[in-house]
Amino acid sequence: MRSTLENPLKQVSEFLSQSPLKAFIGGEWVPAADGATFTTRDPGTGAPLAEVPAMGAKDVDRAVQAATRAFRTSGWAEMTPNVRGVLLHRLADEVEKHKPVLARIEASDAGKILAQAEGDIQNFVDTMRYFIEISLHVERRTPLAVKGHEATTVRLPWGPCGFIVPWNFPFLLIGWNISPALAAGNTVVIKPAEDTPLSALYLGHLAQKAGIPGGVINVVTGYGETAGAALASHPGLKRMSFTGSPEVGRLVAEACGRNLTPAKLELGGKGAAVIFDDVDIETTAAKLAGAITFHSGQVCCDATRWLVQRSIYDRFVDQCVGRLKAVQVGYQLDPASQMGPVVSAKQRDRVLGYLERGRAEGAKLLLEGGPASVPGRNGFYVKPALMAGELANVAAREEIFGPVAYLTPFENEAQAIAMANDTDYGLANSVWSADLDRARRVAERMVAGNSWINAHNVFAHGVPYGGINKSGLGGGVLSFETYLDYTRGLSVVRPL
Ligand code: NAD
């Protein structure tokens, strides 16, 4: 099949010219057992990029068996963190060396602005290195000071772990997920989203180049209801990590529960930005307009409810409307574009549907939004939109996952906190104020996993990131504790 990727680098076109691509199981490249494939497309043009294996239960079983074998026999689990660290640093080096290739693959498959895709690839590298460093310093054996006993706790890897990831940050989220697991000595089976399978497959090539033993990293591609469901319900997995929607998260947790497999869920959000009247209006509007258009608003932790103190509400709205109107929507590989397409026709229809439903329930459109056309590109483009009205509105309650923010004025601090916490989700909120005492006070009263001050979408390795309520279960990512999640404790005791 001929790929229609635009301006490809040689390595990108070589990779795509192998279409139909194969999945990566046990260190080998394999098609689906029944030969089925699906097409992955460029959301900026709607054109096909490659055919990819549409795998099912048989293939998933093969991958879990390969990961189990590698855990038991490849020596990976028994290596000292140092020796594993050498191999994982090689993998991080390969990823960094191939950043231009991976970024182009990711940008084309996910509809990401190229510079943002480059940032995602670098983030994978930084995450891998962060967890390697932790693995070098965690004590594997800790003696316990217990009267009358010689007692020790030992930290060991679990075994084969499953990872199901979404399409919005495909490669970055693979990094967040597998890095602590691998550094701790587990083996992994990754199921990328059907909209964005390509960067995960390219990772397989780089794992081979880096000398990671076969079966330590496996990639199975396919649809959620088939490959994803088979992985979630596989009794051979020792842990499962799922990143995606609360609806599918519940299915994955149910399937894992039946096998008593521990599951970590990182789910959606409906974050608030609480904006007090002492802010610099221009700067705050610029930052929030930047956040809501970043990756076309397809960001789980985005601020999608903007709660604005009434005395500055009109001036703030004017600033935001002006900034969002000026956003250049265009093809993701075009350097002039500031916001690319959404990932699929389905996602575009979802965004447009919420504009309609929100309006039908009485929301006012401060900035109309709607489909955007990009000359010569038949992709899935939408314009940024701003809605306003009651917080009971469907567009203020449900996750839209597009460049749409919902504004509501508030009178005082207590009301702002109550409004921000009036949601089923609990991922990330931000507080904006020149009064840092007030900002910290309000930040600490937010019912969510993360509160940011005078910024939104703040990530740093070492700061735990995770959700509560409908936004997540089981721990979070990016911190020292995440590493510990991928080790099991064993106590070894001798009475004296
Ligand atoms: P999704 O839940 O539809 O799909 C996520 C993954 O699950 C995909 O790989 C999909 O193939 C798979 N899947 C689908 N049905 C399945 C099933 N029945 N069994 C097992 N797996 C199945 O989510 P999406 O649309 O890809 O991603 C968007 C969602 O992800 C949003 O809700 C967003 O907020 C959330 N998200 C959360 C975080 C976080 O860190 N909290 C990060 C990114 C995205």
Coordinates of C-alpha atoms and ligand atoms in Angstrom, one line a residue:
M1 CA 0.0 0.0 0.0
R2 CA 1.3 3.5 -0.8
S3 CA 1.4 5.9 2.1
T4 CA 0.2 9.5 1.5
L5 CA 2.4 11.0 4.2
E6 CA 3.5 14.5 3.3
N7 CA 7.2 15.5 3.2
P8 CA 8.3 12.3 4.7
L9 CA 11.8 11.7 6.1
K10 CA 13.4 8.8 4.4
Q11 CA 13.2 6.6 7.5
V12 CA 9.5 7.5 7.9
S13 CA 8.7 6.5 4.3
E14 CA 10.7 3.3 4.7
F15 CA 8.8 2.4 7.8
L16 CA 5.4 3.1 6.2
S17 CA 6.3 1.4 2.9
Q18 CA 6.4 -1.9 4.8
S19 CA 2.6 -1.7 5.1
P20 CA 0.8 -3.9 6.0
L21 CA 2.9 -3.5 9.1
K22 CA 3.3 -6.2 11.7
A23 CA 3.0 -6.3 15.4
F24 CA 5.9 -6.9 17.8
I25 CA 5.6 -10.1 19.9
G26 CA 8.4 -12.0 21.6
G27 CA 11.0 -10.0 19.7
E28 CA 9.4 -11.0 16.3
W29 CA 7.3 -9.1 13.8
V30 CA 4.0 -10.9 13.3
P31 CA 0.7 -10.4 11.5
A32 CA -2.7 -11.0 13.2
A33 CA -3.4 -14.8 13.5
D34 CA -6.3 -14.4 11.1
G35 CA -4.4 -11.9 8.9
A36 CA -6.9 -9.1 9.6
T37 CA -5.7 -5.5 9.3
F38 CA -7.2 -2.0 9.8
T39 CA -6.2 1.3 8.3
T40 CA -4.6 4.1 10.3
R41 CA -5.1 7.6 8.8
D42 CA -3.7 11.1 8.9
P43 CA -6.4 13.2 10.6
G44 CA -5.2 16.3 8.8
T45 CA -6.0 14.9 5.4
G46 CA -8.1 11.8 6.0
A47 CA -5.7 9.9 3.8
P48 CA -4.4 6.4 4.8
L49 CA -1.0 6.1 6.3
A50 CA -0.6 2.3 6.8
E51 CA -2.4 -1.0 7.3
V52 CA -1.9 -2.4 10.8
P53 CA -2.7 -5.8 12.3
A54 CA -6.2 -6.0 13.8
M55 CA -5.4 -8.5 16.5
G56 CA -7.6 -10.6 18.7
A57 CA -7.6 -12.8 21.7
K58 CA -5.3 -15.4 20.1
D59 CA -2.6 -12.7 19.4
V60 CA -3.0 -11.1 22.8
D61 CA -2.5 -14.5 24.4
R62 CA 0.6 -15.0 22.4
A63 CA 1.9 -11.6 23.6
V64 CA 1.2 -12.3 27.2
Q65 CA 2.9 -15.7 26.9
A66 CA 5.9 -14.1 25.3
A67 CA 6.1 -11.5 28.2
T68 CA 5.7 -14.3 30.7
R69 CA 8.5 -16.3 29.1
A70 CA 10.8 -13.2 29.0
F71 CA 10.1 -12.5 32.6
R72 CA 11.0 -16.0 33.6
T73 CA 13.8 -16.9 31.3
S74 CA 15.4 -13.8 29.7
G75 CA 17.2 -12.7 32.8
W76 CA 15.5 -9.3 32.6
A77 CA 13.8 -9.7 36.0
E78 CA 17.0 -10.8 37.8
M79 CA 19.3 -8.2 36.3
T80 CA 20.6 -5.6 38.7
P81 CA 18.9 -2.3 38.2
N82 CA 22.3 -1.1 37.0
V83 CA 22.5 -3.6 34.1
R84 CA 18.9 -3.1 33.2
G85 CA 19.5 0.6 33.4
V86 CA 22.3 0.3 30.8
L87 CA 19.8 -1.3 28.3
L88 CA 17.0 1.2 29.1
H89 CA 19.4 4.1 28.6
R90 CA 20.3 2.6 25.2
L91 CA 16.6 2.5 24.4
A92 CA 16.2 6.2 25.6
D93 CA 19.2 7.1 23.5
E94 CA 17.7 5.4 20.4
V95 CA 14.4 7.2 20.9
E96 CA 16.2 10.5 21.3
K97 CA 18.3 9.8 18.2
H98 CA 15.2 9.0 16.2
K99 CA 13.2 12.0 17.5
P100 CA 12.7 13.6 14.1
V101 CA 11.4 10.3 12.7
L102 CA 9.2 9.5 15.7
A103 CA 7.8 13.0 15.9
R104 CA 6.8 13.0 12.2
I105 CA 5.1 9.6 12.6
E106 CA 3.3 10.8 15.7
A107 CA 2.3 14.1 14.2
S108 CA 0.9 12.4 11.1
D109 CA -0.9 9.6 12.9
A110 CA -2.3 11.7 15.8
G111 CA -2.8 15.1 14.1
K112 CA -0.4 16.7 16.4
I113 CA 1.5 20.0 15.6
L114 CA 5.0 18.8 14.8
A115 CA 6.8 20.8 17.5
Q116 CA 4.4 19.4 20.1
A117 CA 5.0 15.9 18.8
E118 CA 8.8 16.5 19.3
G119 CA 8.1 17.6 22.8
D120 CA 6.2 14.3 23.4
I121 CA 9.1 12.2 22.2
Q122 CA 11.6 14.1 24.4
N123 CA 9.2 13.6 27.3
F124 CA 9.3 9.8 26.7
V125 CA 13.2 10.0 26.9
D126 CA 13.1 12.1 30.1
T127 CA 10.6 9.8 31.8
M128 CA 12.6 6.7 31.0
R129 CA 15.7 8.3 32.4
Y130 CA 13.9 9.5 35.5
F131 CA 12.7 6.0 36.4
I132 CA 16.1 4.4 35.6
E133 CA 17.6 6.8 38.1
I134 CA 15.0 5.9 40.8
S135 CA 15.6 2.2 40.2
L136 CA 19.3 2.7 40.9
H137 CA 18.6 4.2 44.3
V138 CA 15.7 2.2 45.7
E139 CA 16.8 -0.3 48.3
R140 CA 15.7 -3.7 47.2
R141 CA 16.2 -5.3 50.7
T142 CA 15.1 -3.3 53.8
P143 CA 15.8 -4.8 57.2
L144 CA 13.0 -4.3 59.7
A145 CA 13.6 -3.4 63.3
V146 CA 11.2 -5.9 64.9
K147 CA 11.8 -7.3 68.4
G148 CA 12.5 -11.1 68.4
H149 CA 12.7 -11.5 64.6
E150 CA 15.1 -11.3 61.8
A151 CA 12.9 -9.6 59.3
T152 CA 13.4 -8.0 55.9
T153 CA 11.2 -6.7 53.1
V154 CA 12.2 -7.4 49.6
R155 CA 10.9 -5.5 46.5
L156 CA 10.5 -7.6 43.4
P157 CA 8.9 -7.1 40.0
W158 CA 5.4 -8.4 39.4
G159 CA 5.8 -10.1 36.1
P160 CA 4.1 -9.4 32.7
C161 CA 2.1 -6.1 32.9
G162 CA -0.6 -4.9 30.4
F163 CA -0.9 -1.3 29.2
I164 CA -3.8 0.1 27.2
V165 CA -3.3 3.7 26.1
P166 CA -5.4 6.4 24.3
W167 CA -4.7 8.4 21.1
N168 CA -4.2 11.9 22.4
F169 CA -0.5 11.5 23.7
P170 CA 0.3 8.0 22.3
F171 CA 4.1 7.9 22.7
L172 CA 4.4 10.1 25.7
L173 CA 1.8 8.0 27.6
I174 CA 3.6 4.8 26.7
G175 CA 6.7 6.4 28.2
W176 CA 4.8 7.4 31.4
N177 CA 3.4 3.9 31.7
I178 CA 6.1 1.4 30.8
S179 CA 9.2 3.2 32.1
P180 CA 8.6 2.5 35.8
A181 CA 7.5 -1.0 35.0
L182 CA 10.6 -1.8 32.9
A183 CA 13.0 -0.1 35.3
A184 CA 11.6 -2.3 38.1
G185 CA 12.2 -5.5 36.1
N186 CA 8.7 -6.2 34.7
T187 CA 7.9 -7.2 31.1
V188 CA 5.2 -5.3 29.2
V189 CA 2.4 -5.8 26.6
I190 CA 1.3 -2.5 25.1
K191 CA -2.1 -2.0 23.3
P192 CA -2.0 1.4 21.5
A193 CA -5.2 3.1 20.5
E194 CA -6.6 2.1 17.0
D195 CA -6.4 5.7 15.9
T196 CA -2.7 6.0 16.6
P197 CA -0.8 2.7 16.5
L198 CA 2.3 3.8 14.6
S199 CA 4.7 5.2 17.2
A200 CA 4.2 2.1 19.4
L201 CA 5.3 -0.1 16.5
Y202 CA 8.3 2.0 15.8
L203 CA 9.2 1.6 19.5
G204 CA 9.5 -2.1 18.8
H205 CA 12.2 -1.4 16.2
L206 CA 14.1 0.8 18.6
A207 CA 13.8 -1.9 21.4
Q208 CA 15.5 -4.4 19.0
K209 CA 18.2 -1.9 18.2
A210 CA 18.8 -1.2 21.8
G211 CA 19.3 -4.9 22.6
I212 CA 16.2 -5.2 24.9
P213 CA 15.7 -9.0 25.2
G214 CA 12.8 -10.4 23.0
G215 CA 9.5 -10.5 24.9
V216 CA 10.4 -7.8 27.4
I217 CA 8.5 -5.2 25.3
N218 CA 5.5 -6.4 23.2
V219 CA 3.1 -4.3 21.1
V220 CA -0.3 -5.7 20.0
T221 CA -2.4 -3.5 17.7
G222 CA -6.1 -3.7 17.3
Y223 CA -9.5 -2.4 18.3
G224 CA -10.5 -1.8 21.9
E225 CA -13.4 -4.2 21.9
T226 CA -11.2 -7.0 20.7
A227 CA -7.5 -6.6 21.4
G228 CA -8.1 -4.3 24.3
A229 CA -10.8 -6.4 25.9
A230 CA -8.7 -9.6 25.5
L231 CA -5.7 -7.9 27.2
A232 CA -7.8 -6.5 30.1
S233 CA -9.3 -9.9 30.8
H234 CA -6.1 -12.0 30.3
P235 CA -5.5 -14.0 33.5
G236 CA -1.7 -14.2 32.9
L237 CA -1.2 -10.5 33.6
K238 CA 0.1 -9.5 37.0
R239 CA -0.8 -5.8 36.6
M240 CA -2.9 -3.7 34.3
S241 CA -2.6 0.1 33.6
F242 CA -5.3 1.7 31.6
T243 CA -5.4 5.3 30.4
G244 CA -8.6 6.5 28.6
S245 CA -12.2 7.2 29.2
P246 CA -14.1 6.5 32.4
E247 CA -16.6 4.3 30.5
V248 CA -13.9 2.0 29.2
G249 CA -11.9 2.2 32.4
R250 CA -14.9 0.7 34.2
L251 CA -14.9 -2.2 31.7
V252 CA -11.2 -2.8 32.2
A253 CA -11.5 -2.6 36.0
E254 CA -14.3 -5.1 35.9
A255 CA -12.4 -7.5 33.7
C256 CA -9.3 -7.2 35.9
G257 CA -11.4 -7.6 39.0
R258 CA -12.6 -11.0 37.9
N259 CA -8.9 -12.2 37.7
L260 CA -7.9 -10.2 40.9
T261 CA -5.3 -8.4 38.7
P262 CA -4.4 -5.0 40.2
A263 CA -5.5 -2.2 37.9
K264 CA -4.4 1.4 37.7
L265 CA -6.8 3.7 35.9
E266 CA -5.9 7.2 34.6
L267 CA -9.2 8.6 33.2
G268 CA -10.8 11.8 31.9
G269 CA -11.5 15.1 33.4
K270 CA -13.5 18.3 33.5
G271 CA -11.0 20.7 35.1
A272 CA -11.8 24.2 36.3
A273 CA -9.7 27.3 36.1
V274 CA -10.7 29.7 38.9
I275 CA -9.8 33.3 37.9
F276 CA -9.8 36.0 40.6
D277 CA -10.2 39.7 39.8
D278 CA -6.6 40.6 40.7
V279 CA -5.0 38.7 37.8
D280 CA -3.3 40.2 34.8
I281 CA -6.2 39.7 32.4
E282 CA -4.2 39.6 29.2
T283 CA -1.6 37.1 30.5
T284 CA -4.2 34.8 32.1
A285 CA -6.4 34.9 28.9
A286 CA -3.4 34.1 26.8
K287 CA -2.4 31.1 28.9
L288 CA -5.8 29.6 29.1
A289 CA -6.4 30.2 25.4
G290 CA -3.1 28.4 24.8
A291 CA -4.2 25.5 27.1
I292 CA -7.6 25.0 25.4
T293 CA -6.1 24.9 21.9
F294 CA -3.1 22.8 22.8
H295 CA -3.5 19.6 20.8
S296 CA -7.0 20.9 19.8
G297 CA -8.2 20.6 23.4
Q298 CA -7.8 16.8 23.4
V299 CA -6.0 16.9 26.8
C300 CA -7.4 15.0 29.8
C301 CA -6.3 17.6 32.4
D302 CA -7.4 20.7 30.4
A303 CA -9.2 23.6 32.0
T304 CA -12.6 23.3 30.3
R305 CA -14.7 25.2 32.9
W306 CA -13.4 28.8 33.3
L307 CA -14.9 30.3 36.5
V308 CA -14.3 34.1 36.4
Q309 CA -14.9 36.6 39.2
R310 CA -17.8 38.8 38.0
S311 CA -16.0 42.2 38.2
I312 CA -13.6 41.2 35.4
Y313 CA -15.8 38.7 33.6
D314 CA -16.6 40.9 30.5
R315 CA -13.1 42.1 30.0
F316 CA -11.7 38.6 30.4
V317 CA -14.2 37.3 27.8
D318 CA -13.2 40.0 25.3
Q319 CA -9.6 39.1 25.7
C320 CA -10.3 35.3 25.2
V321 CA -12.5 35.8 22.2
G322 CA -9.9 38.0 20.5
R323 CA -7.1 35.5 21.2
L324 CA -9.1 32.4 20.1
K325 CA -10.4 34.0 16.9
A326 CA -6.7 34.6 16.0
V327 CA -5.7 31.0 16.3
Q328 CA -4.4 29.6 13.0
V329 CA -6.1 26.3 12.4
G330 CA -4.2 24.2 9.8
Y331 CA -2.4 21.1 8.8
Q332 CA -0.3 19.8 11.6
L333 CA 2.9 19.5 9.5
D334 CA 2.5 23.1 8.2
P335 CA 4.8 25.3 10.4
A336 CA 2.3 28.2 10.3
S337 CA -0.4 26.1 12.0
Q338 CA -1.1 26.8 15.6
M339 CA -3.8 24.2 16.1
G340 CA -4.2 21.0 14.0
P341 CA -7.2 18.7 13.5
V342 CA -8.9 16.5 16.0
V343 CA -8.1 12.9 15.7
S344 CA -11.0 11.5 13.7
A345 CA -14.4 12.2 12.1
K346 CA -15.9 10.6 15.2
Q347 CA -14.1 13.1 17.5
R348 CA -15.1 16.1 15.3
D349 CA -18.7 15.0 15.4
R350 CA -18.5 14.6 19.2
V351 CA -17.2 18.2 19.6
L352 CA -19.8 19.6 17.2
G353 CA -22.5 17.6 19.0
Y354 CA -21.7 19.1 22.4
L355 CA -21.9 22.6 20.9
E356 CA -25.4 21.7 19.7
R357 CA -26.5 20.0 22.9
G358 CA -25.1 22.8 25.0
R359 CA -26.9 25.4 23.0
A360 CA -30.2 23.4 23.1
E361 CA -29.9 23.4 27.0
G362 CA -29.6 27.2 27.0
A363 CA -25.8 27.9 26.8
K364 CA -24.8 31.1 25.0
L365 CA -22.0 30.8 22.4
L366 CA -19.5 33.6 23.1
L367 CA -17.4 32.3 20.2
E368 CA -19.3 30.1 17.9
G369 CA -16.8 27.4 17.0
G370 CA -17.9 24.8 14.5
P371 CA -16.2 23.0 11.6
A372 CA -13.1 24.7 10.2
S373 CA -12.0 24.3 6.6
V374 CA -8.3 24.1 5.7
P375 CA -7.7 24.7 2.0
G376 CA -6.6 21.5 0.2
R377 CA -6.9 19.3 3.3
N378 CA -9.8 17.1 3.8
G379 CA -9.2 16.5 7.5
F380 CA -11.1 16.8 10.7
Y381 CA -10.8 20.4 11.7
V382 CA -12.8 22.4 14.2
K383 CA -12.6 26.0 15.4
P384 CA -12.1 27.0 19.1
A385 CA -15.4 27.8 20.8
L386 CA -16.4 29.5 24.1
M387 CA -19.7 28.8 25.7
A388 CA -21.3 30.4 28.8
G389 CA -24.2 29.7 31.1
E390 CA -25.4 27.5 33.9
L391 CA -23.0 24.8 35.2
A392 CA -25.8 22.3 35.0
N393 CA -25.5 22.4 31.2
V394 CA -24.3 19.2 29.5
A395 CA -21.4 21.1 28.0
A396 CA -20.3 22.2 31.5
R397 CA -20.6 18.7 33.0
E398 CA -19.3 16.2 30.4
E399 CA -15.9 15.9 28.9
I400 CA -16.0 17.3 25.4
F401 CA -12.3 16.7 24.5
G402 CA -12.0 19.5 22.0
P403 CA -11.1 23.2 21.9
V404 CA -14.2 24.3 23.8
A405 CA -14.3 26.1 27.2
Y406 CA -17.3 26.9 29.2
L407 CA -17.4 30.2 31.2
T408 CA -19.4 31.1 34.3
P409 CA -19.0 34.1 36.6
F410 CA -18.6 33.8 40.4
E411 CA -19.0 36.3 43.2
N412 CA -16.6 35.2 46.0
E413 CA -14.0 32.6 47.0
A414 CA -16.4 30.2 48.7
Q415 CA -18.7 30.2 45.7
A416 CA -15.8 29.6 43.4
I417 CA -14.6 26.6 45.4
A418 CA -18.1 25.1 45.5
M419 CA -18.5 25.5 41.7
A420 CA -15.1 24.0 40.9
N421 CA -15.8 21.0 43.1
D422 CA -19.3 20.4 41.6
T423 CA -18.3 17.7 39.2
D424 CA -18.0 13.9 39.1
Y425 CA -14.4 14.2 37.9
G426 CA -11.3 15.0 39.9
L427 CA -8.2 15.3 37.8
A428 CA -6.8 18.8 37.6
N429 CA -7.8 22.4 38.4
S430 CA -6.0 25.7 38.5
V431 CA -6.3 28.9 40.5
W432 CA -5.3 32.3 39.1
S433 CA -4.6 35.2 41.5
A434 CA -1.9 37.7 42.4
D435 CA -2.6 36.9 46.1
L436 CA -0.5 33.7 46.6
D437 CA -1.9 33.0 50.0
R438 CA -5.4 33.0 48.6
A439 CA -4.3 30.9 45.6
R440 CA -2.7 28.3 47.9
R441 CA -5.7 28.2 50.2
V442 CA -8.1 27.7 47.3
A443 CA -5.7 25.1 45.6
E444 CA -5.8 23.0 48.7
R445 CA -9.6 23.0 48.8
M446 CA -10.0 21.5 45.4
V447 CA -11.3 17.9 45.3
A448 CA -9.0 16.5 42.6
G449 CA -5.6 14.9 42.2
N450 CA -3.8 18.1 41.1
S451 CA -4.1 21.8 41.7
W452 CA -2.0 24.3 39.8
I453 CA -1.3 28.0 40.6
N454 CA -1.2 30.6 37.9
A455 CA -0.6 28.0 35.2
H456 CA -2.4 25.0 33.7
N457 CA -1.1 21.6 32.4
V458 CA 2.0 21.6 34.7
F459 CA 4.1 18.4 34.6
A460 CA 7.4 17.6 36.2
H461 CA 9.1 14.3 36.8
G462 CA 8.8 13.7 40.5
V463 CA 5.4 15.4 41.0
P464 CA 2.7 12.8 41.2
Y465 CA -0.1 13.2 38.6
G466 CA -3.3 11.2 38.9
G467 CA -7.1 11.5 39.3
I468 CA -9.7 10.7 41.9
N469 CA -13.5 10.0 41.6
K470 CA -14.4 9.5 37.9
S471 CA -10.8 10.6 36.9
G472 CA -8.8 7.7 38.1
L473 CA -8.1 4.9 40.5
G474 CA -5.0 3.2 41.8
G475 CA -2.2 5.7 42.2
G476 CA -1.3 8.0 39.4
V477 CA 2.0 8.4 37.4
L478 CA 5.3 10.2 37.2
S479 CA 6.5 9.9 40.8
F480 CA 8.6 7.8 43.1
E481 CA 5.4 6.0 44.2
T482 CA 4.7 5.0 40.6
Y483 CA 8.0 3.1 40.6
L484 CA 7.0 1.3 43.9
D485 CA 3.6 0.4 42.3
Y486 CA 5.5 -1.8 39.8
T487 CA 7.3 -3.7 42.6
R488 CA 5.6 -6.2 44.9
G489 CA 6.7 -6.5 48.5
L490 CA 7.8 -9.8 50.1
S491 CA 8.6 -10.1 53.8
V492 CA 11.2 -12.6 54.7
V493 CA 11.1 -13.5 58.5
R494 CA 12.9 -15.8 60.9
P495 CA 11.9 -15.9 64.6
L496 CA 14.9 -15.5 66.8
Ligands
NAD1 P1 -11.0 5.2 25.2 O1 -11.4 4.8 26.6 O2 -12.0 5.1 24.1 O3 -9.8 4.3 24.6 C1 -8.6 4.1 25.3 C2 -8.0 2.8 25.0 O4 -8.9 1.8 25.4 C3 -7.7 2.6 23.5 O5 -6.5 1.9 23.3 C4 -8.9 1.7 23.1 O6 -8.6 0.8 22.0 C5 -9.1 0.8 24.3 N1 -10.4 0.2 24.5 C6 -11.6 0.7 24.0 N2 -12.6 -0.2 24.3 C7 -12.0 -1.1 25.1 C8 -12.5 -2.3 25.8 N3 -13.8 -2.6 25.8 N4 -11.7 -3.0 26.6 C9 -10.4 -2.7 26.6 N5 -9.8 -1.6 26.0 C10 -10.6 -0.9 25.2 O7 -10.3 6.6 25.3 P2 -9.8 7.5 24.1 O8 -11.0 8.1 23.4 O9 -8.8 6.8 23.3 O10 -9.0 8.7 24.9 C11 -9.7 9.8 25.5 C12 -9.9 9.6 27.0 O11 -8.7 9.3 27.7 C13 -10.4 10.9 27.6 O12 -11.4 10.5 28.5 C14 -9.2 11.4 28.3 O13 -9.5 12.3 29.3 C15 -8.5 10.2 28.8 N6 -7.1 10.4 29.1 C16 -6.7 10.4 30.4 C17 -5.4 10.6 30.8 C18 -4.9 10.6 32.2 O14 -3.7 10.6 32.4 N7 -5.8 10.7 33.2 C19 -4.5 10.8 29.7 C20 -4.9 10.9 28.4 C21 -6.2 10.6 28.1

